[in-house]
Coordinates of C-alpha atoms (C1' of nucleotides) in Angstrom, one line a residue:
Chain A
X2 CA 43.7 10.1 25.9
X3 CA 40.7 11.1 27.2
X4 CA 37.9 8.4 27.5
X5 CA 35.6 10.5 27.9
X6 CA 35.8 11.5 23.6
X7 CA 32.6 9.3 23.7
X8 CA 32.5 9.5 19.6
X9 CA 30.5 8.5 17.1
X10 CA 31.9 5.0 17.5
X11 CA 28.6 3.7 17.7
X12 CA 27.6 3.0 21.9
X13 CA 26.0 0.3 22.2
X14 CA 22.6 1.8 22.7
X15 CA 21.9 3.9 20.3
X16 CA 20.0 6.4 22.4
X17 CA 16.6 7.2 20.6
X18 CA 16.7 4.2 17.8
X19 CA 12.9 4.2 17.6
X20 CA 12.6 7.9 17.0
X21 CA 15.0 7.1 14.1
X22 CA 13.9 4.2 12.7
X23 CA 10.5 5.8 12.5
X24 CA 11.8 8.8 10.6
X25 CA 13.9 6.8 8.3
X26 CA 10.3 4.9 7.6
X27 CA 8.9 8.2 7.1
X28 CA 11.4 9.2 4.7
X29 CA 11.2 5.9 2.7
X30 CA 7.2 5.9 2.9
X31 CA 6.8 9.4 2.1
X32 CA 9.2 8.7 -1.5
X33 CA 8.3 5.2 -2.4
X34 CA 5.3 4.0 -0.6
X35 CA 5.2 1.5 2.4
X36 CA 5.3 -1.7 0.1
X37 CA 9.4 -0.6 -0.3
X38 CA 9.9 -0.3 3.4
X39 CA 12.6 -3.0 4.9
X40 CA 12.9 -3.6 8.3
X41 CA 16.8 -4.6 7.6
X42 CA 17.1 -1.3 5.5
X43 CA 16.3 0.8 8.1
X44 CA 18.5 -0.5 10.7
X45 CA 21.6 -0.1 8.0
X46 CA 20.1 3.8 8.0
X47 CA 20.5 3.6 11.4
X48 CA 23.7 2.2 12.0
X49 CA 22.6 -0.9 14.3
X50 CA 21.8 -4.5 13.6
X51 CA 19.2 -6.1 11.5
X52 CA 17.2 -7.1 14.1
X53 CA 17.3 -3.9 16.7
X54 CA 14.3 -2.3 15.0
X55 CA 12.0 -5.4 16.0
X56 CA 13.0 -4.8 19.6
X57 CA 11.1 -1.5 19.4
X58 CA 8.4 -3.0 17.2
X59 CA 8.1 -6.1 17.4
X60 CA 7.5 -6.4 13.3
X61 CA 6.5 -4.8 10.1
X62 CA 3.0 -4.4 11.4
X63 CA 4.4 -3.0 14.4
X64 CA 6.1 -0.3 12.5
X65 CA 3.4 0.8 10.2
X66 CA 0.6 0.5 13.1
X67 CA 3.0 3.0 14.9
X68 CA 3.3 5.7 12.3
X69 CA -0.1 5.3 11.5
X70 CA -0.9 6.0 15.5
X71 CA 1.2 8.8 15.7
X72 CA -0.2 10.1 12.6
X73 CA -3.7 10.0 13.9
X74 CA -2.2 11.8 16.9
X75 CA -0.9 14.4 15.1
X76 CA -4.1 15.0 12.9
X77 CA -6.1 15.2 16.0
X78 CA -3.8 17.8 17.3
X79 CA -3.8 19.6 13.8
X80 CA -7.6 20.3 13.7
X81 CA -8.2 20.5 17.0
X82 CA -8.3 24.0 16.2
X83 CA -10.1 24.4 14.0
X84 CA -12.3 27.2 13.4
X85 CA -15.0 25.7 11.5
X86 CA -15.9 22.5 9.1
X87 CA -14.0 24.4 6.2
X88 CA -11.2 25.5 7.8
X89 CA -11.2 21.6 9.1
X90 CA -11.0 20.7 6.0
X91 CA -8.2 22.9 4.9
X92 CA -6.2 21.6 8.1
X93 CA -6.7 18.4 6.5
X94 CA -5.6 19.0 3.4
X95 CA -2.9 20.7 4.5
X96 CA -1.9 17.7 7.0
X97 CA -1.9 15.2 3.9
X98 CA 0.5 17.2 2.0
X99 CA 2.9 17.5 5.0
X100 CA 2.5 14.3 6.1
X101 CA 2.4 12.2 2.8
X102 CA 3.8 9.1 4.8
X103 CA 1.5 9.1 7.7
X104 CA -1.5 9.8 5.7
X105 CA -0.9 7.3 3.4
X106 CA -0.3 3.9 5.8
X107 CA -3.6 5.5 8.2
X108 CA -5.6 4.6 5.4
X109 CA -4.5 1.2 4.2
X110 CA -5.5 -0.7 6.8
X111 CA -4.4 -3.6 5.3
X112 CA -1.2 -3.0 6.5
X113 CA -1.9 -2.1 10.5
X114 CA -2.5 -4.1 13.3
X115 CA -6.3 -3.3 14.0
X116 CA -7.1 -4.0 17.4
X117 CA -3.5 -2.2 18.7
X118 CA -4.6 -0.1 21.4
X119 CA -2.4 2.9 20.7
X120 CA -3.8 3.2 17.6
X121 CA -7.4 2.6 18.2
X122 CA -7.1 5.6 20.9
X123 CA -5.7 7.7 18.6
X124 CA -7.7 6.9 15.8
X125 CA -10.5 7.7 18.8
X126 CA -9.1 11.3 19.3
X127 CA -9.2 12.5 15.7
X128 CA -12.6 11.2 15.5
X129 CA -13.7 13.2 18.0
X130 CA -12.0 16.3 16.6
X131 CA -13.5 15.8 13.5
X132 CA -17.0 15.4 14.8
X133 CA -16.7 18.9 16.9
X134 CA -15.7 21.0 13.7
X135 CA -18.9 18.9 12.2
X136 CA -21.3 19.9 15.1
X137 CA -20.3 23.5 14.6
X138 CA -22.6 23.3 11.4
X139 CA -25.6 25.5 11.7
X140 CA -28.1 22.2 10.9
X141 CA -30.3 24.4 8.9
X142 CA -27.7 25.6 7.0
X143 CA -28.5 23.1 4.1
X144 CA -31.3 21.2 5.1
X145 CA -29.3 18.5 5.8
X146 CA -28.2 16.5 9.4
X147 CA -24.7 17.1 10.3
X148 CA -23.8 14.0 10.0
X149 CA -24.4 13.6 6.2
X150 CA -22.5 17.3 6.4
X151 CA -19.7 15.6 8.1
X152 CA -19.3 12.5 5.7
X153 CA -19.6 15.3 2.4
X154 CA -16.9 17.3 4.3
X155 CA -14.9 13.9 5.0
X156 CA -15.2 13.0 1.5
X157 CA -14.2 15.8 -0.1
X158 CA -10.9 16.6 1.7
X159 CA -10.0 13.2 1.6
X160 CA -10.7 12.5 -1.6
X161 CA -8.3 16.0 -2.7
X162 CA -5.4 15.0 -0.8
X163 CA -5.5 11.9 -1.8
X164 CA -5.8 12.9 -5.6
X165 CA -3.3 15.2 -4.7
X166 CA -0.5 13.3 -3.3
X167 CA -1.1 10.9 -6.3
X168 CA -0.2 13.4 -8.7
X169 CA -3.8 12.8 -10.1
X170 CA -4.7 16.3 -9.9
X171 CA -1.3 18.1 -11.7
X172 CA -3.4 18.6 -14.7
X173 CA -6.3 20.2 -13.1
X174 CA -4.6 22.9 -10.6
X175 CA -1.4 22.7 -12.4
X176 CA 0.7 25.2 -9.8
X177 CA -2.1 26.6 -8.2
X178 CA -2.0 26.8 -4.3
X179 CA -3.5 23.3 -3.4
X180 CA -5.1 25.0 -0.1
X181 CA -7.1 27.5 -1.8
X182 CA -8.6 25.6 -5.0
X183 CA -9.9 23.0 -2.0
X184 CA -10.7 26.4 -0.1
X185 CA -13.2 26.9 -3.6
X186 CA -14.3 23.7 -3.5
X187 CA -15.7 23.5 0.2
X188 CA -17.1 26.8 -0.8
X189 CA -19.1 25.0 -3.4
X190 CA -20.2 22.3 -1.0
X191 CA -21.2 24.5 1.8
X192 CA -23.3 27.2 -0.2
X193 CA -21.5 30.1 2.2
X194 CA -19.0 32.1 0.3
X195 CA -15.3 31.2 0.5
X196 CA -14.1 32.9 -2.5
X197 CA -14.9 36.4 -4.2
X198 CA -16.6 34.3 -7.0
X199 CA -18.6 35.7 -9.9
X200 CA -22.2 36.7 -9.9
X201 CA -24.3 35.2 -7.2
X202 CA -27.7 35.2 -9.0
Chain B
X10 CA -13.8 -43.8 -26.1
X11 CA -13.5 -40.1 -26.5
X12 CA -10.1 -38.8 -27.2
X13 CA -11.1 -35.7 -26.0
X14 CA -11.3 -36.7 -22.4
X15 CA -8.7 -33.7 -21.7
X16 CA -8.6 -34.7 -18.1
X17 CA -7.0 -32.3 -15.4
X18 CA -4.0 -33.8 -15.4
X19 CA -2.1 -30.5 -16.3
X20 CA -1.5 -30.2 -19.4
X21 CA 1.7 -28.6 -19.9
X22 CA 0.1 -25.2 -21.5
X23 CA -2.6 -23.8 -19.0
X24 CA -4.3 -22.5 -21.4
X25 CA -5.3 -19.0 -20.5
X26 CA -2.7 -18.5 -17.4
X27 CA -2.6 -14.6 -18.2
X28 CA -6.5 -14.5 -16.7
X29 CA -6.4 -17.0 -13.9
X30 CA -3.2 -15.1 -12.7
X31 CA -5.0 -11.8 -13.0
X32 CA -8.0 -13.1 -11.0
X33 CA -6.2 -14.9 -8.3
X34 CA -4.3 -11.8 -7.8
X35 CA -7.6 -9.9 -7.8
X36 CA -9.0 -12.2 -5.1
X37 CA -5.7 -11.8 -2.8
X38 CA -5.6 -8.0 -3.1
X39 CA -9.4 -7.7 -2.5
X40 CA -9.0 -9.6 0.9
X41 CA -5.4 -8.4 2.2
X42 CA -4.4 -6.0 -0.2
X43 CA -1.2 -5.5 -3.0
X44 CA 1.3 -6.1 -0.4
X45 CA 0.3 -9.8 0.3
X46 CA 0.7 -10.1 -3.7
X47 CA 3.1 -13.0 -4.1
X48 CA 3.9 -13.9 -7.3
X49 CA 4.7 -17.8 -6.1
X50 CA 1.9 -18.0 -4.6
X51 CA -0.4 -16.9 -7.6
X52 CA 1.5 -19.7 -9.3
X53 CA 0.6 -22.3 -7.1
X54 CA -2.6 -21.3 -7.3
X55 CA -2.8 -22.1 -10.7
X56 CA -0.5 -25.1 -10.9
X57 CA 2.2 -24.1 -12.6
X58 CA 5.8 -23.8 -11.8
X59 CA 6.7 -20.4 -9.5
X60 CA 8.4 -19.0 -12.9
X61 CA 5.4 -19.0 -15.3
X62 CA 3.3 -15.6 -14.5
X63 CA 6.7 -13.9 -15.2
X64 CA 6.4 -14.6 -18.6
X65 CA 3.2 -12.9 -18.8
X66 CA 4.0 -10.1 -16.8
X67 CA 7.4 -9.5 -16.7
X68 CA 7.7 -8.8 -13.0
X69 CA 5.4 -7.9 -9.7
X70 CA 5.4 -4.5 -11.1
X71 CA 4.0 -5.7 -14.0
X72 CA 1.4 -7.8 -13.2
X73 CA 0.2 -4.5 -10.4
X74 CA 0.5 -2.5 -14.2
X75 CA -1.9 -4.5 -15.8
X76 CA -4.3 -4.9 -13.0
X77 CA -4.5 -1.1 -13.3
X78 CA -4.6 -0.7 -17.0
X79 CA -7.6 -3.1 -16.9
X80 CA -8.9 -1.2 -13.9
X81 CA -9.1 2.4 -16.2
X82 CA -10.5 0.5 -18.7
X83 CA -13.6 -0.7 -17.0
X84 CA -13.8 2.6 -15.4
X85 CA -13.6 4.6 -18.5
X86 CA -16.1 1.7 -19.9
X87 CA -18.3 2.5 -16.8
X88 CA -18.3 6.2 -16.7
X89 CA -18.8 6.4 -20.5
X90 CA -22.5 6.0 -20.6
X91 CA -23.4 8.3 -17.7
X92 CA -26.0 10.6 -17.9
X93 CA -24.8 14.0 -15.9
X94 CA -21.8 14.4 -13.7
X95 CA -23.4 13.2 -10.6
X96 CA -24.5 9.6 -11.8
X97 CA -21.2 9.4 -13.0
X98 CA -20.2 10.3 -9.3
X99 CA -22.2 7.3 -8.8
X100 CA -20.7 4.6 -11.1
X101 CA -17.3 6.3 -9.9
X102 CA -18.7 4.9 -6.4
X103 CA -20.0 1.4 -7.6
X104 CA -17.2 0.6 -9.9
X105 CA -15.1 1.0 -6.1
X106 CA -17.2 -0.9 -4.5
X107 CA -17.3 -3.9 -7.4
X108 CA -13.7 -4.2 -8.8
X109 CA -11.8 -3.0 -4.9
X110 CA -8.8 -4.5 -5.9
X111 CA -8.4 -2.7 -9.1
X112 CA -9.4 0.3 -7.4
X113 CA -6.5 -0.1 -4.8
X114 CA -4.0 -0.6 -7.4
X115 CA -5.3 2.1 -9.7
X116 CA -4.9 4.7 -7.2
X117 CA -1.4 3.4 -5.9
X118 CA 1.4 5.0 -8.5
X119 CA 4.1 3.4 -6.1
X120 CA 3.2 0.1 -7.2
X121 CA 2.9 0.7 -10.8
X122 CA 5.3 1.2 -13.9
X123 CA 4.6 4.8 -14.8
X124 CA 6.1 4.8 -18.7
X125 CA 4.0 1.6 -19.8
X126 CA 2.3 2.7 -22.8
X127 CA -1.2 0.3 -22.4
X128 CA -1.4 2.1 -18.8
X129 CA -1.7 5.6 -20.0
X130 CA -3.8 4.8 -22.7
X131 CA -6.5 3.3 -20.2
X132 CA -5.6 6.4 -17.9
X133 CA -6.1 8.8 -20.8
X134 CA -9.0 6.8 -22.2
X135 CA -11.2 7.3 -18.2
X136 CA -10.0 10.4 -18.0
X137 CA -11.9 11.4 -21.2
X138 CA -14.6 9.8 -19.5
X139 CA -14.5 12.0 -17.0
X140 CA -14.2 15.3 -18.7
X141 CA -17.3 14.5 -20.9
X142 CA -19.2 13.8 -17.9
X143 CA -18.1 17.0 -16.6
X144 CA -19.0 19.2 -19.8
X145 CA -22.3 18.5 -19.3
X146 CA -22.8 20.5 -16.3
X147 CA -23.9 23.9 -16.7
X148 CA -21.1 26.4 -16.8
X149 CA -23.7 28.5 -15.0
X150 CA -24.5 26.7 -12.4
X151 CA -22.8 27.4 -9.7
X152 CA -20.5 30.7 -10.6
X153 CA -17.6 28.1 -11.2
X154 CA -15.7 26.8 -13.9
X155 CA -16.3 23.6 -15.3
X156 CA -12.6 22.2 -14.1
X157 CA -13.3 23.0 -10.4
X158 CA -16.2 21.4 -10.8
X159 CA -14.8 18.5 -12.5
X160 CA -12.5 18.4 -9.3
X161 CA -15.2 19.0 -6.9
X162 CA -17.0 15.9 -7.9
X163 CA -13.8 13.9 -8.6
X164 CA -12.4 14.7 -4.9
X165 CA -16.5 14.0 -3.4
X166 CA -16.4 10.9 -5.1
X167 CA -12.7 9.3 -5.0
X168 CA -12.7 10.6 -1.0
X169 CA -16.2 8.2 -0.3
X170 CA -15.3 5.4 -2.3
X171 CA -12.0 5.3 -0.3
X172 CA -13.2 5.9 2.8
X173 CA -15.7 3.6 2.5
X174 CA -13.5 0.2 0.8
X175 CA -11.5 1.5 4.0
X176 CA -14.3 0.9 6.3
X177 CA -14.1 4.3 7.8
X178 CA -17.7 5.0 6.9
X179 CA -19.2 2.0 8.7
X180 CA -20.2 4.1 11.1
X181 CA -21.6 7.4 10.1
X182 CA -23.6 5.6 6.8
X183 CA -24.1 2.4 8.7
X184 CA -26.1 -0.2 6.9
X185 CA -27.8 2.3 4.8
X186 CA -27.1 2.1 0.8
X187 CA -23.6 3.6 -0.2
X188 CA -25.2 4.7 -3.5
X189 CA -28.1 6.6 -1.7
X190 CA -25.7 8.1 0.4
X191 CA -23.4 9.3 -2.5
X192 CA -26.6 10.8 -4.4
X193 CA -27.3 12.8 -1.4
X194 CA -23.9 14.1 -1.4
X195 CA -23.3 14.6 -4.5
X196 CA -27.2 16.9 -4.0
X197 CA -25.4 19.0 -1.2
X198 CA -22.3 19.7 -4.0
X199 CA -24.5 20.4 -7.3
X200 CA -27.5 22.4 -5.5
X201 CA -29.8 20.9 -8.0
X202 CA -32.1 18.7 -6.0
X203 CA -31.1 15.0 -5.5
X204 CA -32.8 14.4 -2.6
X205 CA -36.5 16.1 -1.8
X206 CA -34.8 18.6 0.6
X207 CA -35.2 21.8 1.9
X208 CA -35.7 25.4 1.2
X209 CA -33.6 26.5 -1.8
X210 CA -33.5 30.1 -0.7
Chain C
dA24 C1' 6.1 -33.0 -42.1
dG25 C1' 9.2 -29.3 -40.4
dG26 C1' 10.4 -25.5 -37.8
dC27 C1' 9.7 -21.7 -34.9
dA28 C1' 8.2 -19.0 -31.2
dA29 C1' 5.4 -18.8 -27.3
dT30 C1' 4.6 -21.1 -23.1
dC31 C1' 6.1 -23.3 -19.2
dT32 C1' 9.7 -25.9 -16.1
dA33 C1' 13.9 -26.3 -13.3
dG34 C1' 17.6 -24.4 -10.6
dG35 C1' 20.0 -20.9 -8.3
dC36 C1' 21.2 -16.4 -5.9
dA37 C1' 20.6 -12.4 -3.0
dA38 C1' 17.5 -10.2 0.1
dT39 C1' 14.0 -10.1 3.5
dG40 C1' 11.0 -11.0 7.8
dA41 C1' 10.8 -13.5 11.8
dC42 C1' 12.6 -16.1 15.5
dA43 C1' 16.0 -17.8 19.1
dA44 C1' 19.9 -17.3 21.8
dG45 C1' 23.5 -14.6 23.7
dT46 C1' 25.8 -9.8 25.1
dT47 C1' 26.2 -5.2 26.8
dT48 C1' 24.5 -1.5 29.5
dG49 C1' 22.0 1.9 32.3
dG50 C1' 19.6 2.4 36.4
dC51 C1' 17.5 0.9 40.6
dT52 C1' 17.7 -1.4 45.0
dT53 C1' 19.9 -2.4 49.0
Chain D
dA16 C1' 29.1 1.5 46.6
dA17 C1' 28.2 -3.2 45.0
dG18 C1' 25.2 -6.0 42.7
dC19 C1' 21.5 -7.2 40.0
dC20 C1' 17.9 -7.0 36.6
dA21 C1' 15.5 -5.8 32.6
dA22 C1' 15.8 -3.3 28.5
dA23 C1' 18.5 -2.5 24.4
dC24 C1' 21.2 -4.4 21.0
dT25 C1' 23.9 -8.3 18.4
dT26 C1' 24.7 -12.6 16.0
dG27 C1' 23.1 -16.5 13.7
dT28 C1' 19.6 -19.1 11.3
dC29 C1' 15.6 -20.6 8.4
dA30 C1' 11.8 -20.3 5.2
dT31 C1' 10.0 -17.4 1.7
dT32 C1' 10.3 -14.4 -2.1
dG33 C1' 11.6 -11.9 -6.5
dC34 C1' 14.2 -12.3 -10.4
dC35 C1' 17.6 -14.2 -13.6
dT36 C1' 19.3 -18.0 -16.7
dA37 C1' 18.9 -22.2 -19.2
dG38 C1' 16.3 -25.9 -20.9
dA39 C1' 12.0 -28.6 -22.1
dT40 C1' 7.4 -28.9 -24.3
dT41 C1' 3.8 -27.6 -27.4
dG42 C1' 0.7 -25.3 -30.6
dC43 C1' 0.7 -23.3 -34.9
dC44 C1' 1.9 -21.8 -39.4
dT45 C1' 3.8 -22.7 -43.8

DNA sequence: AGGCAATCTAGGCAATGACAAGTTTGGCTT
DNA sequence: AAGCCAAACTTGTCATTGCCTAGATTGCCT
């Protein structure tokens, strides 16, 4: 017998446990919120011991603040590229809905470990994405400083995906394309036309 | 003597456990959030045995349910005497900033029990609210239809109030007054002039 | 005065988070 | 190539919690 037919009979280490603890948390997050997530839960997912996940992250805290870093991390990346403030925001939008999990544990703080360094850096990097798509706002465009222009844009593309991942807005748009009514609403916020609407006086 | 010396030695009915519950619950959500909610705890609290609140509220679930039945109906009780969509943008804001506990647990479906019936009949009642506010906008206005511009406002004014309870606006708005803020915002979305600014081409 | 239902107490069970030792293993040094 | 060390993982334990069941107390209504 060769004994070398390394099977799944479980090695000892499992190779990449914290990848898959953190994707199990995704999974449980993403379906019922981070108040269901069990530490013990997601080491039965993962086929080790109850206490194997701490080793990776120390505690609950240490989870959440993880996937709430990487989430960060990932946003940064996501409009990093952006073309413009509007496009930002449709990045964003469009991040919330494919990231339900991370979105939702970046913003409740309650549940992260605020001064972890990981996260503050990441937190750090989106920031600073955020505030390039804001400086590309021609000042004059509205009378108004970019920074008031960067808290409305905030605002309003937080403020849809959160709606929208709560299911508060399935009235409303019903099927429509999420992306695009949000595309009509930053056209209403920043006067320059985003969709062929009606009659401009 | 005064029989009615009813001194504090605990009287075996509380006498209104249902509220003090509710409000220690507020206070512990307010400071560290639902998912420091202990039911045990709330029943220390008010010195009575760690079974009691059950009997008011069934479960955790239930006692998040009510929270967020009483949260829509102050909202709906809030928004119902504003003026034009954007001061109800602005009670929307204040009633965040004033009841942040019930806000949380409003706006957190994982934590509440979807089918109870005094639930959706707060919901339904704010969301009334809501759409009244938003009929009085000019159709008009802005080339839109009143429901995008119902969501508009709704996103502009759910996205601040949760950025801000989140502290994620402590820098950009600073020390200034959240309402103030809001009202310029809410100027920049419905061009009619909030704030003495610019040209209006 | 009697009785009833709501309110609250007491006890118990399974599950969880966190902690403290031990055990196995891969990789690095020598 | 042998040995060793630290990281990865396991096992065991404790306090706490949610929730269930059964029993005690009390206000209220007739």
């Amino acid at each position: 017998m060769p004994p070398a037919k390394k099977p799944a009979a479980r090695p000892y280490h499992h190779g990449d446990l914290r990848r898959a603890v953190l994707t199990a948390a995704l999974d449980v997050i993403a379906v019922d919120g981070p108040a269901a997530l069990s530490l013990r839960d997601l080491a039965r997912r993962a086929g080790v011991s109850h206490a194997a996940p701490a080793h990776h992250f120390k505690d609950r805290t240490g989870l959440l603040t993880a996937i709430a870093a990487e989430g960060f991390g990932l946003l940064a990346a996501t409009l990093a590229d952006a073309s413009d403030l509007k496009d930002a925001g449709v990045r964003y939008v469009r991040f919330a809905r494919e990231h339900p999990a991370h979105f939702q544990v970046m913003f409740t703080p309650q549940l992260l470990r605020a001064d972890d360094l990981e996260l503050a850096t990441a937190r750090a990097l989106a920031a600073d994405a955020l505030r390039t798509a804001v400086s590309a706002v021609r000042p004059d465009d509205l009378g108004i400083d970019a920074r008031l222009a960067g808290v409305a844009a905030w605002s309003l593309a937080h403020g849809f995906a959160t709606l929208l991942l709560g299911h508060n807005l399935d009235g409303p748009v019903g099927d429509k394309d999420p992306e695009e009514v949000f595309r009509t609403l930053a056209a209403m916020l920043f006067r320059t036309g985003g969709k062929p609407d009606g009659p401009r006086s």
